[in-house]
């Protein structure tokens, strides 16, 4: 299975996928390209270091959102993936891309959906909201991407306990270590070897 990984920032989830392919946790899978909307994303460096083709498709390089959406879809199609993996990609996937890749785009979200998800819930904001609400358990979710925000079919979830001393930063790190970097590679491996889930 050929995958394209879309990123916006640090790329630790991308790194988890690269490592899992390297150590055989993910089989039958090749990363054929990495796309970032942000030229400064450290994820681009991780891709280059791993010898993976990495490109930037930035809204700043297009006259309007529609043109960016077309450019993003073209960039994905050029790489001809079987599966598109959103690994910290903070761009709303355009409807024409959802239609073209129906049930072939997955996303990792840093909470137990349907808690702390939807428009405005991304990155640290998700963990701030969980701490603010006072929940004792959070986690991460891998799900298919549909036209909504974090509304697609759930593939896999893993719970993480919140500690009384947690800050948004310590919680984000633990959710990554104990959930995201585990279930995202697992979900990819499952799709690569068992087809759709
Ligand atoms: C991850 O925590 C990911 O779950 C989150 O952004 C972070 C990216 O980190 N994604 C979202 O919030 C999507 N709504 P990374 O660049 O180090 O993988």
mmCIF file of C-alpha atoms and ligand atoms in Angstrom:
data_model
loop_
_atom_site.group_PDB
_atom_site.id
_atom_site.type_symbol
_atom_site.label_atom_id
_atom_site.label_comp_id
_atom_site.label_asym_id
_atom_site.label_seq_id
_atom_site.Cartn_x
_atom_site.Cartn_y
_atom_site.Cartn_z
ATOM 1 C CA UNK A 1 0.000 0.000 0.000
ATOM 2 C CA UNK A 2 1.309 3.430 -0.911
ATOM 3 C CA UNK A 3 0.599 6.240 1.523
ATOM 4 C CA UNK A 4 0.939 10.015 1.458
ATOM 5 C CA UNK A 5 1.347 11.667 4.863
ATOM 6 C CA UNK A 6 0.091 15.244 5.308
ATOM 7 C CA UNK A 7 1.672 17.324 8.065
ATOM 8 C CA UNK A 8 1.773 20.865 9.435
ATOM 9 C CA UNK A 9 4.225 20.914 12.326
ATOM 10 C CA UNK A 10 6.693 18.871 14.326
ATOM 11 C CA UNK A 11 5.937 15.607 12.616
ATOM 12 C CA UNK A 12 6.303 13.247 15.567
ATOM 13 C CA UNK A 13 3.415 11.159 14.228
ATOM 14 C CA UNK A 14 5.122 11.072 10.829
ATOM 15 C CA UNK A 15 8.269 9.901 12.635
ATOM 16 C CA UNK A 16 6.282 7.167 14.402
ATOM 17 C CA UNK A 17 5.065 5.934 10.993
ATOM 18 C CA UNK A 18 8.582 6.050 9.492
ATOM 19 C CA UNK A 19 9.961 4.135 12.507
ATOM 20 C CA UNK A 20 7.133 1.581 12.455
ATOM 21 C CA UNK A 21 7.792 0.841 8.777
ATOM 22 C CA UNK A 22 11.520 0.602 9.582
ATOM 23 C CA UNK A 23 11.084 -1.891 12.420
ATOM 24 C CA UNK A 24 8.356 -3.974 10.789
ATOM 25 C CA UNK A 25 5.444 -2.863 12.977
ATOM 26 C CA UNK A 26 3.840 -1.646 9.749
ATOM 27 C CA UNK A 27 4.206 -4.020 6.789
ATOM 28 C CA UNK A 28 3.270 -3.823 3.109
ATOM 29 C CA UNK A 29 3.430 -0.036 3.243
ATOM 30 C CA UNK A 30 5.567 2.641 1.609
ATOM 31 C CA UNK A 31 5.437 6.397 2.224
ATOM 32 C CA UNK A 32 5.478 7.773 -1.327
ATOM 33 C CA UNK A 33 5.373 11.397 -0.262
ATOM 34 C CA UNK A 34 4.916 13.936 2.510
ATOM 35 C CA UNK A 35 2.926 17.137 1.987
ATOM 36 C CA UNK A 36 3.102 20.105 4.362
ATOM 37 C CA UNK A 37 1.063 23.291 4.185
ATOM 38 C CA UNK A 38 3.777 24.972 6.236
ATOM 39 C CA UNK A 39 7.246 25.476 4.749
ATOM 40 C CA UNK A 40 8.770 25.720 8.245
ATOM 41 C CA UNK A 41 7.350 22.408 9.484
ATOM 42 C CA UNK A 42 10.067 20.275 11.091
ATOM 43 C CA UNK A 43 8.161 17.317 9.640
ATOM 44 C CA UNK A 44 9.624 18.226 6.209
ATOM 45 C CA UNK A 45 13.136 17.749 7.616
ATOM 46 C CA UNK A 46 12.141 14.386 9.113
ATOM 47 C CA UNK A 47 10.885 13.282 5.687
ATOM 48 C CA UNK A 48 14.042 14.433 3.915
ATOM 49 C CA UNK A 49 16.228 12.691 6.516
ATOM 50 C CA UNK A 50 14.326 9.481 5.798
ATOM 51 C CA UNK A 51 14.794 9.916 2.032
ATOM 52 C CA UNK A 52 11.096 10.560 1.407
ATOM 53 C CA UNK A 53 9.888 13.035 -1.210
ATOM 54 C CA UNK A 54 8.558 16.046 0.698
ATOM 55 C CA UNK A 55 6.791 19.081 -0.725
ATOM 56 C CA UNK A 56 5.095 22.190 0.595
ATOM 57 C CA UNK A 57 1.657 23.209 -0.669
ATOM 58 C CA UNK A 58 0.958 26.490 1.096
ATOM 59 C CA UNK A 59 -2.185 28.633 0.888
ATOM 60 C CA UNK A 60 0.239 31.589 0.665
ATOM 61 C CA UNK A 61 1.262 30.423 -2.823
ATOM 62 C CA UNK A 62 -2.303 30.513 -4.211
ATOM 63 C CA UNK A 63 -4.627 33.443 -5.003
ATOM 64 C CA UNK A 64 -7.557 32.025 -2.997
ATOM 65 C CA UNK A 65 -8.780 29.001 -1.024
ATOM 66 C CA UNK A 66 -10.357 27.347 -4.056
ATOM 67 C CA UNK A 67 -7.054 27.460 -5.942
ATOM 68 C CA UNK A 68 -5.213 26.090 -2.883
ATOM 69 C CA UNK A 69 -7.759 23.265 -2.573
ATOM 70 C CA UNK A 70 -7.213 22.369 -6.241
ATOM 71 C CA UNK A 71 -3.426 22.535 -5.767
ATOM 72 C CA UNK A 72 -3.573 20.276 -2.720
ATOM 73 C CA UNK A 73 -5.693 17.687 -4.510
ATOM 74 C CA UNK A 74 -3.395 17.766 -7.539
ATOM 75 C CA UNK A 75 -0.335 17.281 -5.323
ATOM 76 C CA UNK A 76 -1.935 14.248 -3.663
ATOM 77 C CA UNK A 77 -3.075 12.771 -6.995
ATOM 78 C CA UNK A 78 0.430 13.200 -8.449
ATOM 79 C CA UNK A 79 1.704 10.832 -5.739
ATOM 80 C CA UNK A 80 -1.053 8.309 -6.487
ATOM 81 C CA UNK A 81 -1.565 6.995 -2.922
ATOM 82 C CA UNK A 82 -3.849 4.171 -1.809
ATOM 83 C CA UNK A 83 -4.297 5.939 1.527
ATOM 84 C CA UNK A 84 -3.834 9.542 2.694
ATOM 85 C CA UNK A 85 -2.757 9.884 6.340
ATOM 86 C CA UNK A 86 -3.358 13.200 8.120
ATOM 87 C CA UNK A 87 -0.702 13.316 10.830
ATOM 88 C CA UNK A 88 -1.153 16.684 12.515
ATOM 89 C CA UNK A 89 -2.389 18.286 9.274
ATOM 90 C CA UNK A 90 -4.227 21.423 10.332
ATOM 91 C CA UNK A 91 -5.990 22.113 7.042
ATOM 92 C CA UNK A 92 -9.676 21.369 6.430
ATOM 93 C CA UNK A 93 -9.776 18.721 3.717
ATOM 94 C CA UNK A 94 -11.664 20.148 0.718
ATOM 95 C CA UNK A 95 -14.907 18.335 -0.202
ATOM 96 C CA UNK A 96 -13.605 17.445 -3.669
ATOM 97 C CA UNK A 97 -10.691 15.615 -2.037
ATOM 98 C CA UNK A 98 -13.001 13.751 0.373
ATOM 99 C CA UNK A 99 -15.127 12.715 -2.632
ATOM 100 C CA UNK A 100 -12.105 11.591 -4.663
ATOM 101 C CA UNK A 101 -10.575 9.665 -1.733
ATOM 102 C CA UNK A 102 -13.728 8.485 0.059
ATOM 103 C CA UNK A 103 -12.786 6.030 2.878
ATOM 104 C CA UNK A 104 -9.136 6.439 1.900
ATOM 105 C CA UNK A 105 -8.201 9.372 4.175
ATOM 106 C CA UNK A 106 -7.516 8.841 7.886
ATOM 107 C CA UNK A 107 -6.746 11.349 10.634
ATOM 108 C CA UNK A 108 -5.255 11.207 14.134
ATOM 109 C CA UNK A 109 -7.000 13.388 16.712
ATOM 110 C CA UNK A 110 -5.622 13.901 20.243
ATOM 111 C CA UNK A 111 -8.790 13.132 22.240
ATOM 112 C CA UNK A 112 -11.423 10.420 22.602
ATOM 113 C CA UNK A 113 -13.910 11.553 19.942
ATOM 114 C CA UNK A 114 -16.682 12.756 20.381
ATOM 115 C CA UNK A 115 -15.088 14.679 23.266
ATOM 116 C CA UNK A 116 -12.978 17.752 22.532
ATOM 117 C CA UNK A 117 -13.187 17.638 18.745
ATOM 118 C CA UNK A 118 -14.614 19.640 15.863
ATOM 119 C CA UNK A 119 -13.854 23.148 14.631
ATOM 120 C CA UNK A 120 -11.230 24.913 16.755
ATOM 121 C CA UNK A 121 -10.040 21.787 18.572
ATOM 122 C CA UNK A 122 -6.504 21.070 17.428
ATOM 123 C CA UNK A 123 -3.076 20.610 18.992
ATOM 124 C CA UNK A 124 -2.651 22.005 22.511
ATOM 125 C CA UNK A 125 -6.163 23.505 22.503
ATOM 126 C CA UNK A 126 -7.603 19.996 22.770
ATOM 127 C CA UNK A 127 -5.609 19.267 25.931
ATOM 128 C CA UNK A 128 -6.359 22.689 27.425
ATOM 129 C CA UNK A 129 -10.068 21.978 26.955
ATOM 130 C CA UNK A 130 -9.798 18.524 28.542
ATOM 131 C CA UNK A 131 -7.998 19.970 31.596
ATOM 132 C CA UNK A 132 -10.476 22.847 31.808
ATOM 133 C CA UNK A 133 -13.429 20.411 31.825
ATOM 134 C CA UNK A 134 -11.700 18.297 34.454
ATOM 135 C CA UNK A 135 -12.021 14.930 32.738
ATOM 136 C CA UNK A 136 -9.889 12.184 34.266
ATOM 137 C CA UNK A 137 -9.388 10.157 31.091
ATOM 138 C CA UNK A 138 -8.527 11.366 27.604
ATOM 139 C CA UNK A 139 -6.698 9.714 24.705
ATOM 140 C CA UNK A 140 -6.467 9.670 20.943
ATOM 141 C CA UNK A 141 -8.629 8.588 18.008
ATOM 142 C CA UNK A 142 -7.867 7.456 14.471
ATOM 143 C CA UNK A 143 -10.835 7.980 12.165
ATOM 144 C CA UNK A 144 -11.803 8.210 8.523
ATOM 145 C CA UNK A 145 -12.204 11.721 7.155
ATOM 146 C CA UNK A 146 -15.561 12.796 5.777
ATOM 147 C CA UNK A 147 -16.975 16.230 4.937
ATOM 148 C CA UNK A 148 -17.292 17.232 8.602
ATOM 149 C CA UNK A 149 -14.616 18.052 11.175
ATOM 150 C CA UNK A 150 -13.684 14.925 13.163
ATOM 151 C CA UNK A 151 -17.039 13.293 12.265
ATOM 152 C CA UNK A 152 -15.897 10.292 10.201
ATOM 153 C CA UNK A 153 -16.089 6.631 11.206
ATOM 154 C CA UNK A 154 -13.851 5.747 14.152
ATOM 155 C CA UNK A 155 -11.137 3.186 13.421
ATOM 156 C CA UNK A 156 -9.220 2.960 16.695
ATOM 157 C CA UNK A 157 -9.011 4.697 20.095
ATOM 158 C CA UNK A 158 -6.691 4.499 23.093
ATOM 159 C CA UNK A 159 -7.289 5.991 26.533
ATOM 160 C CA UNK A 160 -4.743 7.922 28.621
ATOM 161 C CA UNK A 161 -5.196 8.899 32.281
ATOM 162 C CA UNK A 162 -4.919 12.554 33.254
ATOM 163 C CA UNK A 163 -2.688 13.218 36.280
ATOM 164 C CA UNK A 164 -3.519 15.947 38.824
ATOM 165 C CA UNK A 165 -0.255 17.719 38.007
ATOM 166 C CA UNK A 166 -0.748 17.723 34.226
ATOM 167 C CA UNK A 167 -0.354 20.857 32.148
ATOM 168 C CA UNK A 168 -1.547 20.970 28.541
ATOM 169 C CA UNK A 169 2.062 20.367 27.491
ATOM 170 C CA UNK A 170 2.709 17.323 29.709
ATOM 171 C CA UNK A 171 -0.665 15.883 28.736
ATOM 172 C CA UNK A 172 -0.009 16.402 25.026
ATOM 173 C CA UNK A 173 3.306 14.580 25.343
ATOM 174 C CA UNK A 174 1.776 11.636 27.230
ATOM 175 C CA UNK A 175 -1.156 11.319 24.813
ATOM 176 C CA UNK A 176 1.361 11.200 21.961
ATOM 177 C CA UNK A 177 3.621 8.640 23.664
ATOM 178 C CA UNK A 178 0.885 6.404 25.094
ATOM 179 C CA UNK A 179 -1.724 6.665 22.346
ATOM 180 C CA UNK A 180 -1.039 8.530 19.090
ATOM 181 C CA UNK A 181 2.325 7.010 18.173
ATOM 182 C CA UNK A 182 0.867 3.554 18.854
ATOM 183 C CA UNK A 183 -2.592 3.599 17.264
ATOM 184 C CA UNK A 184 -1.753 5.557 14.116
ATOM 185 C CA UNK A 185 0.837 2.954 12.981
ATOM 186 C CA UNK A 186 -1.542 0.147 14.081
ATOM 187 C CA UNK A 187 -4.392 1.578 12.022
ATOM 188 C CA UNK A 188 -2.175 1.953 8.941
ATOM 189 C CA UNK A 189 -0.906 -1.609 9.328
ATOM 190 C CA UNK A 190 -4.451 -2.894 9.709
ATOM 191 C CA UNK A 191 -5.612 -1.123 6.544
ATOM 192 C CA UNK A 192 -2.516 -2.239 4.622
ATOM 193 C CA UNK A 193 -3.029 -5.879 5.555
ATOM 194 C CA UNK A 194 -6.748 -6.304 6.093
ATOM 195 C CA UNK A 195 -8.177 -3.654 3.792
ATOM 196 C CA UNK A 196 -10.863 -1.262 4.990
ATOM 197 C CA UNK A 197 -11.886 -1.354 8.651
HETATM 198 C C1 LIG B 1 -0.828 15.711 17.224
HETATM 199 O O1 LIG B 1 -1.074 15.721 18.598
HETATM 200 C C2 LIG B 1 -2.099 15.428 16.456
HETATM 201 O O2 LIG B 1 -2.935 14.506 17.095
HETATM 202 C C3 LIG B 1 -2.730 16.800 16.434
HETATM 203 O O3 LIG B 1 -1.653 17.664 16.174
HETATM 204 C C4 LIG B 1 -0.455 17.115 16.732
HETATM 205 C C5 LIG B 1 0.611 17.077 15.667
HETATM 206 O O4 LIG B 1 1.845 16.678 16.204
HETATM 207 N N1 LIG B 1 -3.761 16.873 15.445
HETATM 208 C C6 LIG B 1 -4.866 17.591 15.609
HETATM 209 O O5 LIG B 1 -5.066 18.286 16.595
HETATM 210 C C7 LIG B 1 -5.890 17.482 14.486
HETATM 211 N N2 LIG B 1 -7.136 18.077 14.857
HETATM 212 P P1 LIG B 1 3.017 16.118 15.277
HETATM 213 O O6 LIG B 1 3.231 17.127 14.133
HETATM 214 O O7 LIG B 1 4.204 16.064 16.181
HETATM 215 O O8 LIG B 1 2.617 14.761 14.759
#
